Short mmCIF file of C-alpha atoms in Angstrom, two decimals:
data_model
loop_
_atom_site.label_atom_id
_atom_site.label_comp_id
_atom_site.label_asym_id
_atom_site.label_seq_id
_atom_site.Cartn_x
_atom_site.Cartn_y
_atom_site.Cartn_z
CA MET A 28 -17.15 -18.69 -12.90
CA ARG A 29 -15.54 -17.21 -9.79
CA ALA A 30 -14.85 -13.48 -9.74
CA LEU A 31 -13.91 -10.74 -7.28
CA THR A 32 -16.92 -8.44 -6.85
CA TRP A 33 -17.58 -5.14 -5.09
CA HIS A 34 -20.14 -5.03 -2.25
CA GLY A 35 -19.33 -1.77 -0.47
CA LYS A 36 -16.55 0.22 1.15
CA ARG A 37 -13.76 -2.21 2.11
CA ASP A 38 -16.05 -5.09 1.20
CA VAL A 39 -15.01 -7.20 -1.78
CA ARG A 40 -15.94 -10.86 -2.18
CA VAL A 41 -15.23 -13.77 -4.47
CA ASP A 42 -18.61 -14.80 -5.86
CA THR A 43 -19.92 -17.24 -8.41
CA VAL A 44 -21.20 -15.20 -11.38
CA PRO A 45 -22.33 -16.03 -14.93
CA ASP A 46 -19.57 -16.82 -17.44
CA PRO A 47 -19.02 -14.08 -20.02
CA THR A 48 -20.24 -14.70 -23.57
CA LEU A 49 -19.42 -13.29 -26.98
CA ARG A 50 -21.58 -10.26 -27.74
CA ASP A 51 -20.00 -8.76 -30.85
CA ARG A 52 -18.44 -10.43 -33.86
CA ASP A 53 -14.94 -9.25 -32.89
CA ASP A 54 -15.11 -10.25 -29.20
CA ILE A 55 -12.90 -12.88 -27.65
CA ILE A 56 -13.16 -14.80 -24.38
CA VAL A 57 -9.93 -15.16 -22.41
CA LYS A 58 -9.32 -17.74 -19.70
CA ILE A 59 -7.36 -15.77 -17.11
CA THR A 60 -4.16 -17.36 -15.84
CA THR A 61 -2.76 -14.40 -13.85
CA THR A 62 -4.32 -11.09 -12.82
CA GLY A 63 -2.89 -8.27 -10.74
CA LEU A 64 -4.05 -6.13 -7.83
CA CYS A 65 -3.39 -2.48 -8.67
CA GLY A 66 -2.98 0.50 -6.38
CA SER A 67 -5.88 2.17 -8.17
CA ASP A 68 -8.08 -0.80 -7.21
CA LEU A 69 -7.78 0.58 -3.69
CA HIS A 70 -9.65 3.69 -4.83
CA LEU A 71 -12.62 1.41 -5.54
CA TYR A 72 -12.10 -0.34 -2.21
CA GLU A 73 -12.04 2.97 -0.35
CA VAL A 74 -13.56 6.09 -1.98
CA LEU A 75 -15.21 5.57 -5.37
CA GLY A 76 -18.21 3.54 -4.27
CA ALA A 77 -20.61 6.16 -5.65
CA PHE A 78 -19.72 4.96 -9.14
CA LEU A 79 -20.03 1.21 -8.45
CA ASP A 80 -22.91 -1.22 -8.11
CA VAL A 81 -22.97 -4.28 -5.89
CA GLY A 82 -21.68 -7.21 -7.92
CA ASP A 83 -19.40 -5.22 -10.23
CA ILE A 84 -16.36 -7.34 -11.17
CA LEU A 85 -13.08 -5.59 -10.41
CA GLY A 86 -9.57 -5.84 -11.84
CA HIS A 87 -7.77 -4.53 -14.90
CA GLU A 88 -4.40 -6.31 -15.07
CA PRO A 89 -5.14 -9.72 -16.64
CA MET A 90 -3.48 -12.16 -18.99
CA GLY A 91 -4.36 -15.64 -20.11
CA MET A 92 -5.25 -17.94 -22.99
CA VAL A 93 -7.75 -17.20 -25.72
CA GLN A 94 -10.68 -19.55 -25.16
CA GLU A 95 -13.18 -18.49 -27.84
CA VAL A 96 -13.25 -15.95 -30.68
CA GLY A 97 -15.98 -14.12 -32.56
CA GLN A 98 -16.69 -14.64 -36.25
CA GLU A 99 -14.66 -11.62 -37.38
CA VAL A 100 -11.55 -12.29 -35.26
CA THR A 101 -8.49 -13.24 -37.31
CA ALA A 102 -5.59 -11.80 -35.28
CA VAL A 103 -5.77 -14.38 -32.47
CA LYS A 104 -7.09 -17.91 -32.14
CA PRO A 105 -8.00 -20.25 -29.29
CA GLY A 106 -4.87 -21.28 -27.41
CA ASP A 107 -2.99 -18.02 -28.04
CA ARG A 108 -1.40 -16.41 -25.00
CA VAL A 109 -2.41 -12.76 -24.57
CA VAL A 110 -2.11 -9.81 -22.20
CA ILE A 111 -5.11 -7.47 -22.02
CA PRO A 112 -4.44 -3.71 -21.69
CA PHE A 113 -6.42 -2.02 -18.95
CA ASN A 114 -7.77 0.65 -21.30
CA ILE A 115 -10.25 -0.53 -23.91
CA SER A 116 -9.30 0.96 -27.26
CA CYS A 117 -10.37 0.25 -30.81
CA GLY A 118 -6.92 0.81 -32.33
CA SER A 119 -8.17 2.75 -35.36
CA CYS A 120 -9.86 6.01 -34.32
CA PHE A 121 -8.34 9.52 -34.40
CA MET A 122 -6.94 9.19 -30.86
CA CYS A 123 -5.67 5.62 -31.22
CA ASP A 124 -3.87 6.57 -34.45
CA ARG A 125 -1.97 9.19 -32.43
CA GLY A 126 -0.93 6.79 -29.70
CA LEU A 127 -3.55 8.09 -27.27
CA GLN A 128 -5.38 4.84 -26.63
CA SER A 129 -6.51 6.07 -23.20
CA GLN A 130 -8.59 8.66 -25.08
CA CYS A 131 -10.08 6.23 -27.63
CA GLU A 132 -13.03 7.96 -29.29
CA THR A 133 -14.84 4.67 -29.83
CA THR A 134 -15.03 3.83 -26.12
CA GLN A 135 -15.10 7.28 -24.47
CA VAL A 136 -17.76 7.45 -21.75
CA HIS A 137 -19.70 10.49 -22.93
CA GLU A 138 -22.21 10.29 -20.07
CA HIS A 139 -19.46 11.24 -17.64
CA GLY A 140 -17.18 13.18 -20.00
CA THR A 141 -14.32 10.75 -19.48
CA GLY A 142 -11.79 9.03 -21.73
CA ALA A 143 -11.58 5.46 -22.93
CA SER A 144 -13.45 2.74 -21.06
CA LEU A 145 -11.44 0.65 -18.61
CA PHE A 146 -11.86 -2.91 -17.46
CA GLY A 147 -13.27 -3.22 -13.95
CA TYR A 148 -13.28 0.49 -13.15
CA THR A 149 -16.63 2.09 -12.29
CA LYS A 150 -19.40 3.81 -14.21
CA LEU A 151 -17.00 6.70 -14.88
CA TYR A 152 -15.13 4.40 -17.26
CA GLY A 153 -17.88 2.29 -18.74
CA GLN A 154 -18.68 -0.21 -15.94
CA VAL A 155 -17.05 -3.00 -17.96
CA PRO A 156 -16.61 -6.30 -16.05
CA GLY A 157 -13.02 -6.66 -14.93
CA GLY A 158 -10.27 -9.23 -14.99
CA GLN A 159 -10.02 -10.49 -11.40
CA ALA A 160 -12.03 -13.45 -12.59
CA GLN A 161 -11.65 -16.83 -14.25
CA TYR A 162 -12.83 -15.56 -17.64
CA LEU A 163 -13.01 -12.18 -19.36
CA ARG A 164 -14.86 -10.94 -22.43
CA VAL A 165 -12.51 -8.73 -24.46
CA PRO A 166 -13.79 -6.50 -27.28
CA PHE A 167 -11.74 -5.52 -30.35
CA GLY A 168 -10.19 -8.96 -30.54
CA ASN A 169 -8.19 -8.05 -33.65
CA SER A 170 -6.45 -5.05 -32.11
CA LEU A 171 -6.67 -4.92 -28.31
CA PRO A 172 -5.01 -8.15 -27.05
CA ILE A 173 -1.22 -8.22 -26.90
CA ARG A 174 0.08 -11.59 -28.11
CA VAL A 175 3.04 -12.86 -26.12
CA PRO A 176 5.19 -15.95 -26.64
CA ASP A 177 4.67 -19.25 -24.91
CA GLY A 178 7.29 -20.51 -22.48
CA PRO A 179 8.37 -17.81 -20.01
CA PRO A 180 6.29 -17.50 -16.81
CA ASP A 181 3.31 -15.14 -16.66
CA ASP A 182 5.35 -12.77 -14.47
CA ARG A 183 7.37 -11.84 -17.57
CA PHE A 184 4.34 -10.43 -19.35
CA VAL A 185 1.40 -9.69 -17.02
CA TYR A 186 2.72 -6.22 -16.19
CA LEU A 187 2.22 -5.20 -19.82
CA SER A 188 -1.44 -4.79 -18.88
CA ASP A 189 -0.75 -1.71 -16.72
CA VAL A 190 2.35 -1.47 -14.51
CA LEU A 191 4.99 -1.39 -17.24
CA PRO A 192 3.29 1.01 -19.69
CA THR A 193 2.14 3.27 -16.84
CA ALA A 194 5.65 3.50 -15.41
CA TRP A 195 7.22 3.79 -18.88
CA GLN A 196 4.90 6.67 -19.76
CA ALA A 197 5.60 8.34 -16.40
CA VAL A 198 9.32 8.28 -17.16
CA ASP A 199 8.82 9.35 -20.77
CA TYR A 200 6.63 12.27 -19.71
CA ALA A 201 9.25 13.26 -17.10
CA SER A 202 11.68 14.16 -19.93
CA ILE A 203 14.75 13.29 -17.85
CA PRO A 204 17.87 14.42 -19.72
CA PRO A 205 20.60 11.81 -20.33
CA GLY A 206 22.49 11.41 -17.05
CA GLY A 207 19.95 13.66 -15.33
CA SER A 208 18.09 13.28 -12.06
CA VAL A 209 14.60 12.21 -11.07
CA ALA A 210 12.82 11.84 -7.75
CA VAL A 211 9.97 9.33 -7.54
CA LEU A 212 7.33 9.94 -4.89
CA GLY A 213 5.79 6.67 -3.74
CA LEU A 214 7.41 3.25 -4.15
CA GLY A 215 4.34 1.15 -4.72
CA PRO A 216 4.22 -0.86 -7.95
CA ILE A 217 4.26 2.14 -10.32
CA GLY A 218 6.83 4.15 -8.38
CA ASP A 219 9.12 1.14 -7.93
CA MET A 220 8.94 0.27 -11.63
CA SER A 221 9.39 3.95 -12.60
CA CYS A 222 12.70 3.95 -10.69
CA ARG A 223 13.84 0.85 -12.57
CA ILE A 224 12.83 2.21 -15.95
CA ALA A 225 14.39 5.63 -15.31
CA ALA A 226 17.70 3.96 -14.44
CA HIS A 227 17.43 1.66 -17.47
CA ARG A 228 16.79 4.63 -19.76
CA GLY A 229 19.87 6.51 -18.61
CA ALA A 230 19.00 8.67 -15.61
CA GLY A 231 22.14 9.39 -13.60
CA THR A 232 20.46 9.89 -10.23
CA VAL A 233 17.23 8.15 -9.23
CA ILE A 234 15.79 9.01 -5.81
CA GLY A 235 12.96 6.91 -4.40
CA ILE A 236 10.87 8.49 -1.64
CA ASP A 237 8.39 6.65 0.58
CA LEU A 238 7.23 6.02 4.15
CA VAL A 239 7.31 2.22 4.19
CA PRO A 240 10.65 0.65 5.23
CA GLU A 241 10.18 -2.51 3.11
CA ARG A 242 9.53 -0.47 -0.02
CA LEU A 243 12.56 1.74 0.60
CA ALA A 244 14.75 -1.34 1.14
CA ARG A 245 13.43 -2.89 -2.07
CA ALA A 246 14.44 0.20 -4.08
CA ARG A 247 17.87 0.32 -2.43
CA ARG A 248 18.52 -3.25 -3.50
CA ARG A 249 18.10 -2.07 -7.09
CA GLY A 250 20.73 0.64 -6.57
CA MET A 251 18.44 3.64 -6.04
CA HIS A 252 19.01 6.47 -3.62
CA THR A 253 16.19 6.38 -1.06
CA LEU A 254 14.76 8.88 1.38
CA ASP A 255 12.32 8.12 4.19
CA MET A 256 9.72 10.91 4.31
CA GLU A 257 9.11 10.40 8.01
CA GLU A 258 12.80 10.56 8.87
CA CYS A 259 13.36 13.63 6.68
CA GLY A 260 10.22 15.42 7.82
CA GLU A 261 10.31 19.09 6.89
CA ASP A 262 13.89 18.66 5.66
CA LEU A 263 12.89 16.44 2.72
CA ALA A 264 13.47 19.16 0.13
CA ASP A 265 16.92 19.89 1.56
CA ALA A 266 17.81 16.19 1.47
CA VAL A 267 16.75 15.93 -2.17
CA ARG A 268 18.68 19.06 -3.14
CA GLU A 269 21.82 17.69 -1.47
CA LEU A 270 21.65 14.84 -3.98
CA THR A 271 21.00 17.15 -6.95
CA ALA A 272 23.64 19.90 -6.87
CA GLY A 273 21.45 22.09 -4.67
CA ARG A 274 18.84 22.74 -7.39
CA GLY A 275 16.42 19.87 -7.09
CA PRO A 276 15.95 17.06 -9.61
CA ASP A 277 15.32 17.61 -13.30
CA ALA A 278 12.03 15.79 -12.89
CA VAL A 279 9.72 14.46 -10.20
CA ILE A 280 7.28 11.60 -10.76
CA ASP A 281 4.20 11.61 -8.53
CA ALA A 282 3.30 7.93 -8.30
CA VAL A 283 1.08 8.39 -5.24
CA GLY A 284 -2.13 10.17 -6.24
CA MET A 285 -5.31 10.57 -4.22
CA GLU A 286 -4.31 8.37 -1.28
CA ALA A 287 -1.34 10.50 -0.30
CA HIS A 288 -0.81 11.26 3.37
CA GLY A 289 -1.53 14.90 4.06
CA SER A 290 -4.51 17.18 4.44
CA ARG A 291 -6.91 16.06 7.17
CA ILE A 292 -9.62 18.16 5.54
CA ALA A 293 -9.27 16.35 2.22
CA ALA A 294 -9.09 13.01 4.01
CA ALA A 295 -12.34 13.87 5.79
CA ALA A 296 -13.90 14.88 2.47
CA GLN A 297 -12.97 11.50 1.00
CA GLY A 298 -14.54 9.80 3.99
CA VAL A 299 -17.72 11.85 3.72
CA THR A 300 -18.26 10.73 0.12
CA THR A 301 -18.56 7.13 1.30
CA LEU A 302 -21.36 8.07 3.71
CA LEU A 303 -23.52 10.03 1.26
CA PRO A 304 -26.18 8.64 -1.07
CA ASP A 305 -24.56 7.72 -4.38
CA SER A 306 -26.06 10.66 -6.29
CA LEU A 307 -24.73 13.20 -3.79
CA ALA A 308 -21.37 11.46 -3.43
CA ALA A 309 -20.92 11.35 -7.20
CA ALA A 310 -21.72 15.06 -7.48
CA MET A 311 -19.21 15.87 -4.74
CA MET A 312 -16.50 13.82 -6.42
CA LYS A 313 -17.14 15.53 -9.75
CA ARG A 314 -17.39 19.10 -8.50
CA ALA A 315 -15.34 19.36 -5.31
CA GLY A 316 -11.67 19.32 -4.44
CA ILE A 317 -11.49 16.13 -2.38
CA ASP A 318 -7.92 14.94 -2.91
CA ARG A 319 -5.04 14.95 -0.48
CA LEU A 320 -2.60 16.86 -2.64
CA SER A 321 0.48 16.62 -0.44
CA ALA A 322 2.34 14.37 -2.90
CA LEU A 323 1.69 16.67 -5.85
CA GLN A 324 2.55 19.75 -3.82
CA THR A 325 5.75 18.04 -2.67
CA ALA A 326 6.62 17.26 -6.30
CA ILE A 327 6.16 20.91 -7.24
CA ASP A 328 8.35 21.96 -4.32
CA LEU A 329 11.13 19.44 -5.01
CA VAL A 330 11.61 19.82 -8.77
CA ARG A 331 14.21 22.26 -9.99
CA ARG A 332 13.23 25.46 -11.75
CA GLY A 333 12.45 24.71 -15.39
CA GLY A 334 11.90 21.04 -14.54
CA THR A 335 9.07 18.60 -15.20
CA VAL A 336 6.48 17.03 -12.93
CA SER A 337 5.05 13.78 -14.30
CA VAL A 338 1.85 12.55 -12.62
CA SER A 339 0.95 8.87 -12.84
CA GLY A 340 -0.89 8.60 -9.51
CA VAL A 341 -4.67 8.82 -9.94
CA TYR A 342 -6.55 11.82 -8.56
CA GLY A 343 -10.32 11.94 -8.20
CA GLY A 344 -11.49 15.48 -7.48
CA ALA A 345 -12.54 17.83 -10.27
CA ALA A 346 -11.88 21.09 -8.43
CA ASP A 347 -8.66 20.45 -6.51
CA PRO A 348 -6.64 23.63 -5.97
CA LEU A 349 -3.12 23.77 -7.40
CA PRO A 350 -0.34 26.21 -6.43
CA LEU A 351 -0.37 27.90 -9.82
CA LEU A 352 1.70 30.88 -8.65
CA THR A 353 4.57 28.57 -7.69
CA MET A 354 4.19 26.48 -10.83
CA PHE A 355 4.30 29.58 -13.03
CA ASP A 356 7.16 31.16 -11.11
CA LYS A 357 9.26 27.99 -11.35
CA GLN A 358 8.39 27.63 -15.07
CA LEU A 359 7.37 24.02 -14.67
CA THR A 360 6.11 21.51 -17.19
CA LEU A 361 3.30 19.29 -15.92
CA ARG A 362 2.35 16.08 -17.78
CA MET A 363 -0.13 13.45 -16.73
CA GLY A 364 -2.76 10.96 -17.84
CA GLN A 365 -3.82 7.35 -18.01
CA ALA A 366 -1.19 5.22 -19.71
CA ASN A 367 -1.63 4.60 -23.43
CA VAL A 368 -0.75 0.93 -23.21
CA TRP A 369 -0.32 0.07 -26.90
CA ARG A 370 1.78 3.21 -27.43
CA TRP A 371 4.62 1.63 -25.44
CA VAL A 372 4.37 -2.09 -26.24
CA ASP A 373 7.07 -2.06 -28.92
CA ASP A 374 9.48 -0.34 -26.52
CA ILE A 375 8.80 -2.68 -23.60
CA LEU A 376 8.23 -6.14 -25.07
CA PRO A 377 11.88 -6.74 -26.11
CA LEU A 378 12.89 -6.17 -22.48
CA LEU A 379 10.64 -9.06 -21.45
CA THR A 380 11.89 -11.61 -23.96
CA ASP A 381 15.64 -10.86 -24.05
CA GLY A 382 16.84 -11.11 -20.46
CA ASP A 383 15.06 -9.40 -17.59
CA PRO A 384 16.68 -5.97 -17.09
CA LEU A 385 13.67 -4.57 -15.20
CA GLY A 386 13.42 -7.50 -12.79
CA VAL A 387 9.82 -8.42 -13.61
CA GLU A 388 10.18 -12.10 -12.70
CA ASP A 389 10.65 -11.29 -9.02
CA PHE A 390 8.65 -8.05 -9.00
CA ALA A 391 5.61 -9.59 -7.27
CA THR A 392 5.78 -9.79 -3.49
CA HIS A 393 2.74 -12.06 -3.19
CA ARG A 394 1.19 -14.72 -5.45
CA LEU A 395 -2.17 -15.90 -4.17
CA PRO A 396 -5.24 -17.81 -5.34
CA LEU A 397 -8.11 -15.53 -6.34
CA GLU A 398 -10.14 -16.90 -3.44
CA GLN A 399 -7.81 -14.98 -1.09
CA ALA A 400 -8.38 -11.65 -2.86
CA PRO A 401 -10.48 -10.04 -0.08
CA ASP A 402 -7.68 -10.57 2.44
CA ALA A 403 -5.13 -9.36 -0.12
CA TYR A 404 -7.02 -6.10 -0.65
CA GLU A 405 -6.97 -5.43 3.08
CA MET A 406 -3.28 -6.34 3.36
CA PHE A 407 -2.35 -4.09 0.42
CA GLN A 408 -4.49 -1.19 1.64
CA LYS A 409 -2.84 -1.36 5.08
CA LYS A 410 0.65 -1.85 3.56
CA GLN A 411 1.15 -5.01 5.60
CA ASP A 412 3.54 -7.92 5.12
CA GLY A 413 5.75 -5.96 2.72
CA ALA A 414 3.04 -5.98 0.05
CA VAL A 415 4.05 -4.09 -3.07
CA LYS A 416 2.63 -6.20 -5.89
CA VAL A 417 0.04 -8.95 -5.57
CA LEU A 418 -0.78 -11.41 -8.34
CA PHE A 419 -3.79 -13.72 -8.31
CA ALA A 420 -4.24 -17.10 -9.96
CA PRO A 421 -7.98 -17.56 -10.69
#
């Protein structure tokens, strides 16, 4: 089959690789019909090479048709249409029973002390082959796949794999009061969808903040207030407070993460990790503060006293310094974590079958054949051609 594989920093290629096969009695094989390019894939493209091997298959936002099932699979059958969550969870352990599928005890990666395994996302999360490919082996075939109806286009459902539950959880964790206010930092796929979900769930004021004109315009078309960080400069906090009765918003969602613009020192540290031998780079990532924290620090500055900061953007350093004095003084609540996909399916799925209130059918800015994935990664990383969400057809 053809699959998008990692070969080094900013070097991904579509290669011919062996087809996946059933390994366990509850595995299924899915023929991928649509698969997404995620902002966190750029972390693999740019800074997390120490935890990858040449030939690793990337991607964690797939959907398609069940092709083959193991002997113990009864929940799906060949021909069923399914979306595959990005986190690999058994559905029955202590954590899964509590809606914490991202912490699944069956698939936790104990070697690295991390949570549930993820498709296509480094040794830190199990080094499981990903979904930017023609076929995908999926474990836990009776509990992990999300069955979706035939008929509507893939765009209605593919975002159930990651974008929708990640944004839904970001908004849920933000605890925005009815009619309240939220500022969303970063209008990439997660930030854009977080704005839409916050408005859908009853936020009175939704403020989208970014640097990219096309992304700001896209949010404005959905009725959001927008602020250009470059135009506002050091007056960003004042501009936000003008829209929120002078206090700041009830909540801020950081949808940016480790690739935020900011500290040159942290940016240099990220660059250094890509030049070191893997063992040294991995140790640095695990033990050093290597993130550009400007987005998170901005969130802490913007939010009103007693408010909530919800972090959905991925950070990579284990020892990043936080302004704890300010956080304590402002009496903030901070919530974060990988999305627990299955926790939110029942809330989201009706919005995909009865109308399209979140605008998923036209959410993608680019639909490309998988063979063009290397160029798409570069385009997305450089924020060119108005790229917000890219979907591939294998």
